[in-house]
Amino acid sequence: QVRVLESGGGLVQPGGSLRLSCVASGSRLSIAHMAWYRQGLGKERELVASILAGGHINYADSVKGRFTISRDNAKNTAYLQMNNLKPEDTAVYSCRMTVAAYNYWGQGTQVTVSS
């Protein structure tokens, strides 16, 4: 009932920047929670950043000061601005949208940080 699609991943050099987007389908939705997760090869999935409908934001310690999460409620969209990227940021980044107490996941977008 809700489709979630990420975009903006790619290959970037250390110190570079990327901006990820996550769009949920349908007319304007009441999205209580938007979150970005990532999973590196052979590693467990971890929460990177989240933002509630009221604006409360949380970041993983490893990305504080470098990543910024934001949302556009009218467009059912979440963004993740990633600056000063490091090789350890390499992972598949997935978006989760919470609507009516149900979590919807996107397919993920690959971010590779390498020189």
Short mmCIF file of C-alpha atoms in Angstrom, two decimals:
data_model
loop_
_atom_site.label_atom_id
_atom_site.label_comp_id
_atom_site.label_asym_id
_atom_site.label_seq_id
_atom_site.Cartn_x
_atom_site.Cartn_y
_atom_site.Cartn_z
CA GLN A 1 0.00 0.00 0.00
CA VAL A 2 2.98 2.29 0.44
CA ARG A 3 5.97 2.12 -1.88
CA VAL A 4 9.29 3.55 -0.75
CA LEU A 5 12.07 4.40 -3.21
CA GLU A 6 15.57 5.63 -2.43
CA SER A 7 17.90 7.42 -4.82
CA GLY A 8 21.16 9.35 -4.82
CA GLY A 9 23.71 6.68 -4.01
CA GLY A 10 26.91 6.19 -5.92
CA LEU A 11 30.70 6.20 -5.81
CA VAL A 12 32.41 9.13 -4.11
CA GLN A 13 35.94 9.88 -2.93
CA PRO A 14 36.75 10.28 0.76
CA GLY A 15 35.81 13.77 1.89
CA GLY A 16 33.12 14.06 -0.74
CA SER A 17 29.38 14.50 -0.37
CA LEU A 18 26.18 12.77 -1.43
CA ARG A 19 22.51 13.55 -0.92
CA LEU A 20 20.11 10.64 -0.60
CA SER A 21 16.38 10.96 -1.20
CA CYS A 22 13.55 8.70 -0.09
CA VAL A 23 10.05 9.10 -1.52
CA ALA A 24 6.88 7.32 -0.41
CA SER A 25 4.16 6.80 -3.00
CA GLY A 26 0.58 8.05 -2.92
CA SER A 27 -1.07 11.27 -1.92
CA ARG A 28 0.23 13.17 1.07
CA LEU A 29 0.74 10.65 3.85
CA SER A 30 0.85 11.02 7.58
CA ILE A 31 4.35 9.65 8.13
CA ALA A 32 5.04 9.49 11.83
CA HIS A 33 8.68 8.45 11.54
CA MET A 34 11.32 8.55 8.83
CA ALA A 35 14.64 6.82 9.26
CA TRP A 36 17.80 5.93 7.36
CA TYR A 37 19.62 2.68 8.05
CA ARG A 38 22.77 1.23 6.56
CA GLN A 39 24.37 -2.19 6.34
CA GLY A 40 27.95 -2.75 5.30
CA LEU A 41 29.17 -6.02 3.81
CA GLY A 42 29.25 -8.66 6.53
CA LYS A 43 27.94 -6.24 9.14
CA GLU A 44 24.67 -5.81 10.98
CA ARG A 45 22.18 -3.16 9.95
CA GLU A 46 22.43 0.02 12.00
CA LEU A 47 20.33 3.13 12.43
CA VAL A 48 22.01 6.17 10.89
CA ALA A 49 19.48 8.93 11.47
CA SER A 50 15.79 9.38 12.18
CA ILE A 51 13.30 12.22 12.25
CA LEU A 52 9.84 12.25 13.79
CA ALA A 53 6.81 14.08 12.44
CA GLY A 54 7.25 16.70 15.15
CA GLY A 55 10.86 17.30 14.10
CA HIS A 56 12.83 15.42 16.76
CA ILE A 57 16.06 14.09 15.23
CA ASN A 58 18.52 11.40 16.28
CA TYR A 59 21.90 10.52 14.77
CA ALA A 60 24.32 7.69 15.22
CA ASP A 61 27.47 8.87 16.98
CA SER A 62 29.56 7.91 13.97
CA VAL A 63 27.80 10.42 11.68
CA LYS A 64 27.12 13.35 14.01
CA GLY A 65 28.39 16.59 12.54
CA ARG A 66 28.67 15.09 9.06
CA PHE A 67 25.16 13.88 8.13
CA THR A 68 21.89 15.83 8.18
CA ILE A 69 18.42 14.31 7.94
CA SER A 70 15.42 16.37 6.84
CA ARG A 71 11.90 15.82 5.57
CA ASP A 72 9.38 17.41 3.25
CA ASN A 73 5.98 16.29 4.50
CA ALA A 74 4.10 17.68 1.49
CA LYS A 75 6.21 15.50 -0.82
CA ASN A 76 6.36 12.39 1.41
CA THR A 77 10.12 12.68 1.19
CA ALA A 78 13.10 12.23 3.50
CA TYR A 79 16.62 13.37 2.71
CA LEU A 80 20.03 12.46 4.04
CA GLN A 81 22.79 14.95 3.29
CA MET A 82 26.14 13.22 3.79
CA ASN A 83 29.28 15.35 3.99
CA ASN A 84 32.93 14.51 4.63
CA LEU A 85 32.31 10.90 3.71
CA LYS A 86 34.69 8.23 4.95
CA PRO A 87 35.45 4.72 3.64
CA GLU A 88 33.70 3.26 6.67
CA ASP A 89 30.48 4.92 5.47
CA THR A 90 30.39 2.43 2.58
CA ALA A 91 27.13 0.48 2.85
CA VAL A 92 23.68 -0.08 1.43
CA TYR A 93 21.51 2.71 2.76
CA SER A 94 17.83 1.91 3.27
CA CYS A 95 14.91 4.15 4.12
CA ARG A 96 12.08 3.23 6.48
CA MET A 97 8.77 5.09 6.64
CA THR A 98 6.31 4.51 9.47
CA VAL A 99 2.67 5.04 8.48
CA ALA A 100 -0.26 4.02 10.69
CA ALA A 101 2.09 2.09 12.98
CA TYR A 102 3.46 -0.01 10.10
CA ASN A 103 7.00 0.15 8.76
CA TYR A 104 7.65 0.34 5.02
CA TRP A 105 11.14 -0.21 3.62
CA GLY A 106 12.78 0.85 0.40
CA GLN A 107 15.03 -1.39 -1.68
CA GLY A 108 18.22 0.38 -0.62
CA THR A 109 20.82 2.41 -2.48
CA GLN A 110 24.54 1.66 -2.56
CA VAL A 111 27.00 4.23 -1.24
CA THR A 112 30.67 3.50 -1.88
CA VAL A 113 33.40 5.76 -0.52
CA SER A 114 36.76 4.97 -2.08
CA SER A 115 39.73 6.64 -3.71
#
